[in-house]
PDB file of C-alpha atoms in Angstrom:
ATOM      1  CA  MET A   1     226.796 -70.008  13.055  1.00  0.00           C
ATOM      2  CA  ILE A   2     229.265 -71.067  15.755  1.00  0.00           C
ATOM      3  CA  GLU A   3     227.449 -72.622  18.695  1.00  0.00           C
ATOM      4  CA  ILE A   4     228.478 -71.719  22.250  1.00  0.00           C
ATOM      5  CA  PRO A   5     227.914 -74.447  24.871  1.00  0.00           C
ATOM      6  CA  VAL A   6     226.076 -73.382  28.015  1.00  0.00           C
ATOM      7  CA  TYR A   7     226.474 -75.195  31.342  1.00  0.00           C
ATOM      8  CA  ALA A   8     223.480 -74.327  33.514  1.00  0.00           C
ATOM      9  CA  PHE A   9     223.185 -74.868  37.262  1.00  0.00           C
ATOM     10  CA  THR A  10     219.778 -74.500  38.868  1.00  0.00           C
ATOM     11  CA  GLY A  11     218.340 -74.765  42.359  1.00  0.00           C
ATOM     12  CA  PHE A  12     217.140 -72.579  45.175  1.00  0.00           C
ATOM     13  CA  LEU A  13     219.177 -70.136  47.263  1.00  0.00           C
ATOM     14  CA  ASP A  14     222.006 -71.766  49.263  1.00  0.00           C
ATOM     15  CA  SER A  15     221.481 -75.152  47.612  1.00  0.00           C
ATOM     16  CA  GLY A  16     225.177 -75.539  46.768  1.00  0.00           C
ATOM     17  CA  LYS A  17     225.326 -74.153  43.210  1.00  0.00           C
ATOM     18  CA  THR A  18     228.083 -71.611  43.856  1.00  0.00           C
ATOM     19  CA  LYS A  19     230.286 -74.086  45.733  1.00  0.00           C
ATOM     20  CA  PHE A  20     230.018 -76.630  42.917  1.00  0.00           C
ATOM     21  CA  ILE A  21     230.755 -74.085  40.174  1.00  0.00           C
ATOM     22  CA  GLN A  22     233.747 -72.811  42.164  1.00  0.00           C
ATOM     23  CA  GLU A  23     235.171 -76.327  42.538  1.00  0.00           C
ATOM     24  CA  THR A  24     234.473 -77.126  38.876  1.00  0.00           C
ATOM     25  CA  LEU A  25     236.335 -74.041  37.626  1.00  0.00           C
ATOM     26  CA  GLU A  26     239.248 -74.940  39.907  1.00  0.00           C
ATOM     27  CA  ASP A  27     239.519 -78.343  38.203  1.00  0.00           C
ATOM     28  CA  GLU A  28     241.927 -78.350  35.243  1.00  0.00           C
ATOM     29  CA  ARG A  29     240.007 -81.241  33.700  1.00  0.00           C
ATOM     30  CA  PHE A  30     237.095 -78.841  33.113  1.00  0.00           C
ATOM     31  CA  ASN A  31     238.969 -75.554  33.050  1.00  0.00           C
ATOM     32  CA  ALA A  32     241.779 -75.981  30.559  1.00  0.00           C
ATOM     33  CA  GLY A  33     241.962 -72.328  29.568  1.00  0.00           C
ATOM     34  CA  GLU A  34     238.807 -71.839  27.510  1.00  0.00           C
ATOM     35  CA  ARG A  35     237.409 -68.304  27.640  1.00  0.00           C
ATOM     36  CA  THR A  36     234.517 -68.652  30.056  1.00  0.00           C
ATOM     37  CA  LEU A  37     231.671 -66.223  30.693  1.00  0.00           C
ATOM     38  CA  LEU A  38     230.202 -66.821  34.151  1.00  0.00           C
ATOM     39  CA  LEU A  39     226.672 -65.436  34.391  1.00  0.00           C
ATOM     40  CA  VAL A  40     225.208 -65.201  37.890  1.00  0.00           C
ATOM     41  CA  PHE A  41     221.502 -64.490  38.297  1.00  0.00           C
ATOM     42  CA  GLU A  42     221.399 -65.106  42.050  1.00  0.00           C
ATOM     43  CA  GLU A  43     223.848 -63.947  44.712  1.00  0.00           C
ATOM     44  CA  GLY A  44     224.062 -66.090  47.843  1.00  0.00           C
ATOM     45  CA  GLU A  45     226.358 -66.036  50.859  1.00  0.00           C
ATOM     46  CA  GLU A  46     229.240 -67.743  49.046  1.00  0.00           C
ATOM     47  CA  GLU A  47     231.370 -65.806  46.579  1.00  0.00           C
ATOM     48  CA  PHE A  48     233.576 -66.927  43.703  1.00  0.00           C
ATOM     49  CA  ASP A  49     237.315 -66.941  44.332  1.00  0.00           C
ATOM     50  CA  PHE A  50     239.004 -66.336  40.973  1.00  0.00           C
ATOM     51  CA  SER A  51     242.502 -66.579  42.492  1.00  0.00           C
ATOM     52  CA  THR A  52     242.196 -70.385  42.759  1.00  0.00           C
ATOM     53  CA  TYR A  53     241.419 -70.975  39.069  1.00  0.00           C
ATOM     54  CA  PRO A  54     244.245 -72.575  37.039  1.00  0.00           C
ATOM     55  CA  HIS A  55     243.839 -69.941  34.278  1.00  0.00           C
ATOM     56  CA  LYS A  56     242.913 -66.258  34.061  1.00  0.00           C
ATOM     57  CA  ASN A  57     240.140 -67.052  31.635  1.00  0.00           C
ATOM     58  CA  VAL A  58     236.902 -66.481  33.569  1.00  0.00           C
ATOM     59  CA  VAL A  59     234.905 -63.250  33.555  1.00  0.00           C
ATOM     60  CA  LEU A  60     231.911 -62.703  35.851  1.00  0.00           C
ATOM     61  CA  GLU A  61     228.704 -60.840  35.040  1.00  0.00           C
ATOM     62  CA  VAL A  62     225.879 -60.476  37.600  1.00  0.00           C
ATOM     63  CA  LEU A  63     222.474 -60.001  35.987  1.00  0.00           C
ATOM     64  CA  ASP A  64     218.779 -59.771  36.839  1.00  0.00           C
ATOM     65  CA  GLN A  65     217.125 -62.909  35.470  1.00  0.00           C
ATOM     66  CA  GLU A  66     213.716 -61.274  35.378  1.00  0.00           C
ATOM     67  CA  THR A  67     214.690 -58.303  33.226  1.00  0.00           C
ATOM     68  CA  VAL A  68     217.688 -59.416  31.148  1.00  0.00           C
ATOM     69  CA  THR A  69     217.024 -59.398  27.401  1.00  0.00           C
ATOM     70  CA  THR A  70     218.381 -61.242  24.393  1.00  0.00           C
ATOM     71  CA  LYS A  71     220.019 -57.983  23.336  1.00  0.00           C
ATOM     72  CA  ASP A  72     221.810 -57.752  26.705  1.00  0.00           C
ATOM     73  CA  LEU A  73     223.121 -61.305  26.395  1.00  0.00           C
ATOM     74  CA  LYS A  74     224.281 -60.791  22.814  1.00  0.00           C
ATOM     75  CA  ALA A  75     226.154 -57.665  23.912  1.00  0.00           C
ATOM     76  CA  LEU A  76     227.960 -59.614  26.644  1.00  0.00           C
ATOM     77  CA  ALA A  77     228.905 -62.354  24.187  1.00  0.00           C
ATOM     78  CA  LYS A  78     230.258 -59.756  21.770  1.00  0.00           C
ATOM     79  CA  LYS A  79     232.196 -58.043  24.570  1.00  0.00           C
ATOM     80  CA  HIS A  80     233.810 -61.136  26.102  1.00  0.00           C
ATOM     81  CA  LYS A  81     233.868 -63.535  23.107  1.00  0.00           C
ATOM     82  CA  PRO A  82     233.394 -66.639  25.321  1.00  0.00           C
ATOM     83  CA  GLU A  83     234.130 -70.146  24.134  1.00  0.00           C
ATOM     84  CA  ARG A  84     231.616 -71.414  26.688  1.00  0.00           C
ATOM     85  CA  ILE A  85     229.165 -70.023  29.224  1.00  0.00           C
ATOM     86  CA  VAL A  86     228.508 -71.123  32.808  1.00  0.00           C
ATOM     87  CA  VAL A  87     225.190 -69.973  34.267  1.00  0.00           C
ATOM     88  CA  GLU A  88     223.993 -69.894  37.878  1.00  0.00           C
ATOM     89  CA  LEU A  89     220.227 -69.402  37.714  1.00  0.00           C
ATOM     90  CA  ASN A  90     217.814 -67.785  40.146  1.00  0.00           C
ATOM     91  CA  GLY A  91     215.734 -70.475  41.861  1.00  0.00           C
ATOM     92  CA  MET A  92     212.671 -68.259  42.095  1.00  0.00           C
ATOM     93  CA  GLN A  93     212.458 -67.764  38.322  1.00  0.00           C
ATOM     94  CA  LEU A  94     211.362 -70.222  35.631  1.00  0.00           C
ATOM     95  CA  VAL A  95     214.236 -71.832  33.738  1.00  0.00           C
ATOM     96  CA  GLY A  96     212.477 -71.976  30.386  1.00  0.00           C
ATOM     97  CA  ASP A  97     211.618 -68.286  30.533  1.00  0.00           C
ATOM     98  CA  LEU A  98     215.326 -67.407  30.624  1.00  0.00           C
ATOM     99  CA  TYR A  99     216.262 -69.974  27.983  1.00  0.00           C
ATOM    100  CA  SER A 100     213.745 -68.397  25.599  1.00  0.00           C
ATOM    101  CA  ARG A 101     215.835 -65.194  25.760  1.00  0.00           C
ATOM    102  CA  PHE A 102     219.159 -66.899  25.038  1.00  0.00           C
ATOM    103  CA  PRO A 103     220.764 -65.962  21.699  1.00  0.00           C
ATOM    104  CA  GLU A 104     220.213 -68.589  19.020  1.00  0.00           C
ATOM    105  CA  GLU A 105     223.839 -69.764  19.083  1.00  0.00           C
ATOM    106  CA  TRP A 106     223.738 -70.492  22.847  1.00  0.00           C
ATOM    107  CA  VAL A 107     223.139 -74.221  23.213  1.00  0.00           C
ATOM    108  CA  ILE A 108     222.506 -75.987  26.530  1.00  0.00           C
ATOM    109  CA  ALA A 109     225.286 -78.559  26.912  1.00  0.00           C
ATOM    110  CA  GLN A 110     224.346 -79.629  30.436  1.00  0.00           C
ATOM    111  CA  GLU A 111     221.828 -78.664  33.094  1.00  0.00           C
ATOM    112  CA  VAL A 112     222.278 -79.753  36.715  1.00  0.00           C
ATOM    113  CA  MET A 113     219.939 -79.020  39.616  1.00  0.00           C
ATOM    114  CA  PHE A 114     221.151 -78.752  43.205  1.00  0.00           C
ATOM    115  CA  ALA A 115     218.736 -79.416  46.054  1.00  0.00           C
ATOM    116  CA  ASP A 116     219.337 -78.971  49.781  1.00  0.00           C
ATOM    117  CA  SER A 117     217.823 -82.109  51.322  1.00  0.00           C
ATOM    118  CA  THR A 118     216.859 -80.162  54.456  1.00  0.00           C
ATOM    119  CA  THR A 119     214.660 -77.681  52.563  1.00  0.00           C
ATOM    120  CA  ILE A 120     213.676 -79.132  49.167  1.00  0.00           C
ATOM    121  CA  MET A 121     210.548 -80.881  50.466  1.00  0.00           C
ATOM    122  CA  ALA A 122     209.274 -77.602  51.915  1.00  0.00           C
ATOM    123  CA  TYR A 123     209.899 -75.909  48.566  1.00  0.00           C
ATOM    124  CA  ASN A 124     208.057 -78.759  46.847  1.00  0.00           C
ATOM    125  CA  ALA A 125     205.078 -78.420  49.184  1.00  0.00           C
ATOM    126  CA  ASN A 126     204.794 -74.658  48.729  1.00  0.00           C
ATOM    127  CA  MET A 127     206.251 -73.964  45.268  1.00  0.00           C
ATOM    128  CA  ARG A 128     205.944 -77.250  43.409  1.00  0.00           C
ATOM    129  CA  ASN A 129     205.754 -75.553  40.019  1.00  0.00           C
ATOM    130  CA  LEU A 130     209.233 -74.058  40.528  1.00  0.00           C
ATOM    131  CA  VAL A 131     210.672 -77.382  41.736  1.00  0.00           C
ATOM    132  CA  MET A 132     209.230 -79.308  38.781  1.00  0.00           C
ATOM    133  CA  ASP A 133     210.374 -76.586  36.384  1.00  0.00           C
ATOM    134  CA  LYS A 134     213.974 -77.280  37.352  1.00  0.00           C
ATOM    135  CA  LEU A 135     213.763 -81.062  37.650  1.00  0.00           C
ATOM    136  CA  THR A 136     212.030 -81.536  34.303  1.00  0.00           C
ATOM    137  CA  GLY A 137     214.843 -80.073  32.204  1.00  0.00           C
ATOM    138  CA  ALA A 138     217.862 -81.220  34.195  1.00  0.00           C
ATOM    139  CA  GLN A 139     220.060 -84.146  33.190  1.00  0.00           C
ATOM    140  CA  MET A 140     221.086 -84.608  36.835  1.00  0.00           C
ATOM    141  CA  VAL A 141     219.863 -83.590  40.287  1.00  0.00           C
ATOM    142  CA  VAL A 142     222.193 -83.520  43.285  1.00  0.00           C
ATOM    143  CA  PHE A 143     220.519 -83.910  46.683  1.00  0.00           C
ATOM    144  CA  ASN A 144     223.118 -82.637  49.145  1.00  0.00           C
ATOM    145  CA  ARG A 145     223.555 -82.252  52.926  1.00  0.00           C
ATOM    146  CA  LEU A 146     222.213 -85.749  53.524  1.00  0.00           C
ATOM    147  CA  GLU A 147     223.088 -87.617  56.698  1.00  0.00           C
ATOM    148  CA  LYS A 148     224.601 -91.068  56.206  1.00  0.00           C
ATOM    149  CA  ASP A 149     221.934 -93.810  56.277  1.00  0.00           C
ATOM    150  CA  GLN A 150     219.182 -91.214  55.742  1.00  0.00           C
ATOM    151  CA  ASP A 151     216.145 -92.510  53.817  1.00  0.00           C
ATOM    152  CA  VAL A 152     216.521 -91.260  50.247  1.00  0.00           C
ATOM    153  CA  MET A 153     213.238 -92.649  48.910  1.00  0.00           C
ATOM    154  CA  PRO A 154     211.332 -89.324  49.258  1.00  0.00           C
ATOM    155  CA  PHE A 155     213.996 -87.605  47.130  1.00  0.00           C
ATOM    156  CA  HIS A 156     214.003 -90.448  44.616  1.00  0.00           C
ATOM    157  CA  LYS A 157     210.219 -90.202  44.228  1.00  0.00           C
ATOM    158  CA  LEU A 158     210.398 -86.423  43.850  1.00  0.00           C
ATOM    159  CA  ALA A 159     212.912 -86.677  41.002  1.00  0.00           C
ATOM    160  CA  ARG A 160     211.110 -89.550  39.296  1.00  0.00           C
ATOM    161  CA  ALA A 161     207.821 -87.632  39.401  1.00  0.00           C
ATOM    162  CA  ALA A 162     209.482 -85.198  37.001  1.00  0.00           C
ATOM    163  CA  SER A 163     211.546 -87.569  34.869  1.00  0.00           C
ATOM    164  CA  ARG A 164     212.411 -91.240  34.619  1.00  0.00           C
ATOM    165  CA  GLN A 165     215.681 -90.392  32.882  1.00  0.00           C
ATOM    166  CA  ILE A 166     217.208 -87.820  35.218  1.00  0.00           C
ATOM    167  CA  ASP A 167     220.360 -89.005  37.002  1.00  0.00           C
ATOM    168  CA  ILE A 168     220.165 -88.707  40.802  1.00  0.00           C
ATOM    169  CA  LEU A 169     223.223 -88.167  43.002  1.00  0.00           C
ATOM    170  CA  TYR A 170     223.148 -88.186  46.809  1.00  0.00           C
ATOM    171  CA  ASP A 171     225.815 -86.028  48.473  1.00  0.00           C
ATOM    172  CA  TYR A 172     226.384 -86.807  52.173  1.00  0.00           C
ATOM    173  CA  THR A 173     227.702 -84.593  54.961  1.00  0.00           C
ATOM    174  CA  ASP A 174     230.627 -86.982  55.524  1.00  0.00           C
ATOM    175  CA  GLY A 175     231.954 -86.150  52.039  1.00  0.00           C
ATOM    176  CA  SER A 176     230.798 -89.338  50.311  1.00  0.00           C
ATOM    177  CA  THR A 177     228.488 -89.482  47.289  1.00  0.00           C
ATOM    178  CA  GLN A 178     226.317 -92.199  45.789  1.00  0.00           C
ATOM    179  CA  PHE A 179     224.332 -92.468  42.572  1.00  0.00           C
ATOM    180  CA  ASP A 180     220.720 -93.563  42.883  1.00  0.00           C
ATOM    181  CA  ASP A 181     220.241 -97.217  41.956  1.00  0.00           C
ATOM    182  CA  ILE A 182     216.594 -97.699  42.970  1.00  0.00           C
ATOM    183  CA  ILE A 183     214.666 -99.587  40.288  1.00  0.00           C
ATOM    184  CA  ASP A 184     211.095 -98.417  39.673  1.00  0.00           C
ATOM    185  CA  PRO A 185     208.874-101.162  38.267  1.00  0.00           C
ATOM    186  CA  LEU A 186     206.326 -99.843  35.797  1.00  0.00           C
ATOM    187  CA  PRO A 187     202.676-100.464  36.759  1.00  0.00           C
ATOM    188  CA  PHE A 188     202.080-102.191  33.417  1.00  0.00           C
ATOM    189  CA  ASP A 189     203.819-105.094  31.680  1.00  0.00           C
ATOM    190  CA  ILE A 190     205.602-103.846  28.561  1.00  0.00           C
ATOM    191  CA  ASN A 191     206.395-107.443  27.572  1.00  0.00           C
ATOM    192  CA  ALA A 192     202.763-108.596  27.574  1.00  0.00           C
ATOM    193  CA  PRO A 193     201.132-109.393  24.204  1.00  0.00           C
ATOM    194  CA  VAL A 194     198.983-106.319  24.837  1.00  0.00           C
ATOM    195  CA  ILE A 195     200.236-103.585  27.189  1.00  0.00           C
ATOM    196  CA  LYS A 196     197.113-102.635  29.143  1.00  0.00           C
ATOM    197  CA  VAL A 197     197.383 -99.137  30.578  1.00  0.00           C
ATOM    198  CA  GLU A 198     194.926 -98.434  33.398  1.00  0.00           C
ATOM    199  CA  ASP A 199     193.275 -95.018  33.550  1.00  0.00           C
ATOM    200  CA  ASP A 200     195.358 -93.917  36.565  1.00  0.00           C
ATOM    201  CA  ASP A 201     198.607 -94.905  34.822  1.00  0.00           C
ATOM    202  CA  PHE A 202     198.175 -93.015  31.547  1.00  0.00           C
ATOM    203  CA  ALA A 203     200.411 -90.087  32.538  1.00  0.00           C
ATOM    204  CA  LEU A 204     203.254 -92.399  33.532  1.00  0.00           C
ATOM    205  CA  TRP A 205     202.886 -94.462  30.346  1.00  0.00           C
ATOM    206  CA  PHE A 206     202.730 -91.342  28.161  1.00  0.00           C
ATOM    207  CA  ARG A 207     205.956 -90.003  29.640  1.00  0.00           C
ATOM    208  CA  ASP A 208     207.707 -93.355  29.347  1.00  0.00           C
ATOM    209  CA  VAL A 209     206.690 -94.006  25.736  1.00  0.00           C
ATOM    210  CA  THR A 210     207.643 -90.469  24.632  1.00  0.00           C
ATOM    211  CA  GLU A 211     210.987 -90.558  26.478  1.00  0.00           C
ATOM    212  CA  GLU A 212     211.936 -94.029  25.202  1.00  0.00           C
ATOM    213  CA  PRO A 213     209.895 -94.732  22.047  1.00  0.00           C
ATOM    214  CA  ALA A 214     212.345 -97.362  20.793  1.00  0.00           C
ATOM    215  CA  LYS A 215     211.547 -99.495  23.844  1.00  0.00           C
ATOM    216  CA  TYR A 216     207.948 -99.778  22.652  1.00  0.00           C
ATOM    217  CA  ASP A 217     208.641-100.210  18.940  1.00  0.00           C
ATOM    218  CA  GLY A 218     206.494-103.044  17.534  1.00  0.00           C
ATOM    219  CA  LYS A 219     204.467-103.520  20.719  1.00  0.00           C
ATOM    220  CA  THR A 220     200.684-103.378  21.091  1.00  0.00           C
ATOM    221  CA  VAL A 221     199.006-101.139  23.647  1.00  0.00           C
ATOM    222  CA  GLU A 222     195.469-100.612  24.914  1.00  0.00           C
ATOM    223  CA  PHE A 223     194.350 -97.487  26.765  1.00  0.00           C
ATOM    224  CA  LYS A 224     191.392 -95.150  27.304  1.00  0.00           C
ATOM    225  CA  ALA A 225     191.679 -91.641  25.910  1.00  0.00           C
ATOM    226  CA  GLN A 226     189.876 -88.625  24.565  1.00  0.00           C
ATOM    227  CA  VAL A 227     189.785 -87.811  20.877  1.00  0.00           C
ATOM    228  CA  ALA A 228     191.735 -84.859  19.501  1.00  0.00           C
ATOM    229  CA  MET A 229     192.236 -83.974  15.871  1.00  0.00           C
ATOM    230  CA  LEU A 230     195.570 -83.089  14.277  1.00  0.00           C
ATOM    231  CA  ARG A 231     195.657 -79.855  12.318  1.00  0.00           C
ATOM    232  CA  ARG A 232     198.160 -81.039   9.721  1.00  0.00           C
ATOM    233  CA  ASP A 233     197.067 -84.687   9.526  1.00  0.00           C
ATOM    234  CA  LYS A 234     193.358 -84.416   8.798  1.00  0.00           C
ATOM    235  CA  ASN A 235     193.008 -87.576   6.729  1.00  0.00           C
ATOM    236  CA  GLY A 236     193.214 -90.934   8.427  1.00  0.00           C
ATOM    237  CA  MET A 237     194.806 -89.723  11.668  1.00  0.00           C
ATOM    238  CA  PHE A 238     193.814 -88.414  15.088  1.00  0.00           C
ATOM    239  CA  ALA A 239     195.506 -87.991  18.462  1.00  0.00           C
ATOM    240  CA  PRO A 240     194.093 -90.000  21.377  1.00  0.00           C
ATOM    241  CA  GLY A 241     195.285 -88.579  24.679  1.00  0.00           C
ATOM    242  CA  ARG A 242     194.477 -87.242  28.141  1.00  0.00           C
ATOM    243  CA  PHE A 243     194.747 -84.009  30.076  1.00  0.00           C
ATOM    244  CA  ILE A 244     197.796 -84.314  32.353  1.00  0.00           C
ATOM    245  CA  MET A 245     198.737 -82.199  35.363  1.00  0.00           C
ATOM    246  CA  THR A 246     202.430 -82.292  36.289  1.00  0.00           C
ATOM    247  CA  CYS A 247     202.470 -80.072  39.348  1.00  0.00           C
ATOM    248  CA  CYS A 248     199.578 -77.618  39.513  1.00  0.00           C
ATOM    249  CA  VAL A 249     196.364 -76.545  37.805  1.00  0.00           C
ATOM    250  CA  ASP A 250     198.185 -73.930  35.732  1.00  0.00           C
ATOM    251  CA  ASP A 251     200.252 -76.555  33.897  1.00  0.00           C
ATOM    252  CA  ILE A 252     197.407 -78.872  32.802  1.00  0.00           C
ATOM    253  CA  GLN A 253     197.802 -79.709  29.133  1.00  0.00           C
ATOM    254  CA  PHE A 254     196.433 -82.204  26.655  1.00  0.00           C
ATOM    255  CA  CYS A 255     198.969 -84.914  25.784  1.00  0.00           C
ATOM    256  CA  GLY A 256     198.122 -87.026  22.766  1.00  0.00           C
ATOM    257  CA  LEU A 257     199.908 -89.329  20.335  1.00  0.00           C
ATOM    258  CA  PRO A 258     199.545 -89.347  16.539  1.00  0.00           C
ATOM    259  CA  CYS A 259     197.430 -92.353  15.592  1.00  0.00           C
ATOM    260  CA  LYS A 260     196.603 -93.725  12.140  1.00  0.00           C
ATOM    261  CA  TRP A 261     192.935 -94.757  11.839  1.00  0.00           C
ATOM    262  CA  LYS A 262     191.013 -94.883   8.583  1.00  0.00           C
ATOM    263  CA  ALA A 263     187.723 -93.889  10.234  1.00  0.00           C
ATOM    264  CA  SER A 264     189.176 -90.932  12.143  1.00  0.00           C
ATOM    265  CA  LYS A 265     186.774 -88.504  10.426  1.00  0.00           C
ATOM    266  CA  GLU A 266     183.867 -90.232  12.152  1.00  0.00           C
ATOM    267  CA  LEU A 267     185.258 -89.572  15.630  1.00  0.00           C
ATOM    268  CA  LYS A 268     183.898 -86.712  17.728  1.00  0.00           C
ATOM    269  CA  PRO A 269     186.496 -84.435  19.382  1.00  0.00           C
ATOM    270  CA  ARG A 270     186.700 -84.801  23.182  1.00  0.00           C
ATOM    271  CA  SER A 271     184.722 -88.076  23.067  1.00  0.00           C
ATOM    272  CA  TRP A 272     186.120 -91.013  25.052  1.00  0.00           C
ATOM    273  CA  VAL A 273     187.433 -94.076  23.236  1.00  0.00           C
ATOM    274  CA  MET A 274     189.254 -97.295  24.037  1.00  0.00           C
ATOM    275  CA  VAL A 275     192.216 -97.604  21.673  1.00  0.00           C
ATOM    276  CA  ARG A 276     194.174-100.728  20.828  1.00  0.00           C
ATOM    277  CA  ALA A 277     197.123 -99.953  18.586  1.00  0.00           C
ATOM    278  CA  LYS A 278     200.544-100.971  17.364  1.00  0.00           C
ATOM    279  CA  ILE A 279     203.377 -98.643  18.349  1.00  0.00           C
ATOM    280  CA  SER A 280     206.186 -97.656  16.018  1.00  0.00           C
ATOM    281  CA  SER A 281     209.112 -95.337  16.668  1.00  0.00           C
ATOM    282  CA  GLU A 282     209.309 -92.884  13.783  1.00  0.00           C
ATOM    283  CA  LYS A 283     209.540 -89.223  12.868  1.00  0.00           C
ATOM    284  CA  HIS A 284     206.463 -87.026  13.001  1.00  0.00           C
ATOM    285  CA  HIS A 285     206.116 -83.243  12.879  1.00  0.00           C
ATOM    286  CA  LEU A 286     204.824 -83.270  16.479  1.00  0.00           C
ATOM    287  CA  TYR A 287     208.299 -84.408  17.538  1.00  0.00           C
ATOM    288  CA  GLN A 288     210.077 -81.649  15.589  1.00  0.00           C
ATOM    289  CA  GLY A 289     212.304 -83.977  13.612  1.00  0.00           C
ATOM    290  CA  ASP A 290     213.038 -86.448  16.404  1.00  0.00           C
ATOM    291  CA  LEU A 291     211.845 -90.027  16.693  1.00  0.00           C
ATOM    292  CA  GLY A 292     208.670 -90.517  18.689  1.00  0.00           C
ATOM    293  CA  PRO A 293     205.792 -92.961  19.178  1.00  0.00           C
ATOM    294  CA  VAL A 294     203.306 -93.191  16.322  1.00  0.00           C
ATOM    295  CA  LEU A 295     200.264 -95.449  16.714  1.00  0.00           C
ATOM    296  CA  THR A 296     198.461 -97.537  14.117  1.00  0.00           C
ATOM    297  CA  ALA A 297     195.044 -98.359  15.515  1.00  0.00           C
ATOM    298  CA  ILE A 298     193.760-101.923  15.489  1.00  0.00           C
ATOM    299  CA  SER A 299     190.457-100.896  17.054  1.00  0.00           C
ATOM    300  CA  VAL A 300     188.878 -97.681  18.329  1.00  0.00           C
ATOM    301  CA  GLU A 301     185.682 -98.145  20.342  1.00  0.00           C
ATOM    302  CA  ALA A 302     183.452 -95.758  22.272  1.00  0.00           C
ATOM    303  CA  ALA A 303     184.124 -95.875  26.014  1.00  0.00           C
ATOM    304  CA  ALA A 304     182.824 -94.453  29.274  1.00  0.00           C
ATOM    305  CA  PRO A 305     184.755 -91.415  30.561  1.00  0.00           C
ATOM    306  CA  ALA A 306     187.613 -91.995  33.012  1.00  0.00           C
ATOM    307  CA  VAL A 307     186.692 -91.342  36.637  1.00  0.00           C
ATOM    308  CA  GLN A 308     189.296 -88.568  36.730  1.00  0.00           C
ATOM    309  CA  GLU A 309     189.363 -86.532  33.521  1.00  0.00           C
ATOM    310  CA  VAL A 310     192.744 -85.029  34.447  1.00  0.00           C
ATOM    311  CA  CYS A 311     195.450 -87.555  35.256  1.00  0.00           C
ATOM    312  CA  THR A 312     198.647 -87.061  37.243  1.00  0.00           C
ATOM    313  CA  PHE A 313     201.922 -88.872  37.864  1.00  0.00           C
TER     314      PHE A 313
END
């Protein structure tokens, strides 16, 4: 199977996606003649000008993101035989829903979100699930139409609420740009003999340890969690974790970590425990072949429930 790289650009209407794609396809460093299928799922005021491209290698298809099928996309790939695909997504649709309909050989090479600084906070207040949907999967977010010397902290916090790894670029109205260099101190000391995670900080710690498991390799942690059992690891393992809400009630899910504990059979599901454990970065089926945090419990003791059963970032 020959993989086809997909460059995806997300964001809401008039956030600057079309302008960026236009300028990118005009740049010979990106557009060196590869056959490119440009899929547009949202039509704004700006239009693509193919006459400025250095090569006659780009073909445009305008589609409905809500109704397009895998069969439709395969037919387009067969028709145009692209070497790569550039996608402008509809901001009012979920990114993952479209990705699930991509043909198997379509592989996301890069995903960038564009956000109009004058409207993104309103979108976040009224449609936070759609904002987080785009921020969570993107490698970079570009906050544009910023005035020079404007306070960027609200935008920084918005991006970091979704991911600690996403790159943040500020694009100013005077034409200058600047990468975000704000350092966020973690609310727990990862260099302490025992990393003590407070109840309110579990969501942040869970995201950090799963995004960068190697950083925690060999360290000891202590946290309060609920007991969950693993279907495939019934002997000597369980999964202490918490219910986490990223943006809204609809996305609440239980987030646990595989933990080795010889007395796991004696634990009652959904009961609260205080866990002290060693962390190792290793492969586990929960991580689908990737490295992730695996705990080896030192102690597991009954504990009072957290004040808030569902934790947030």
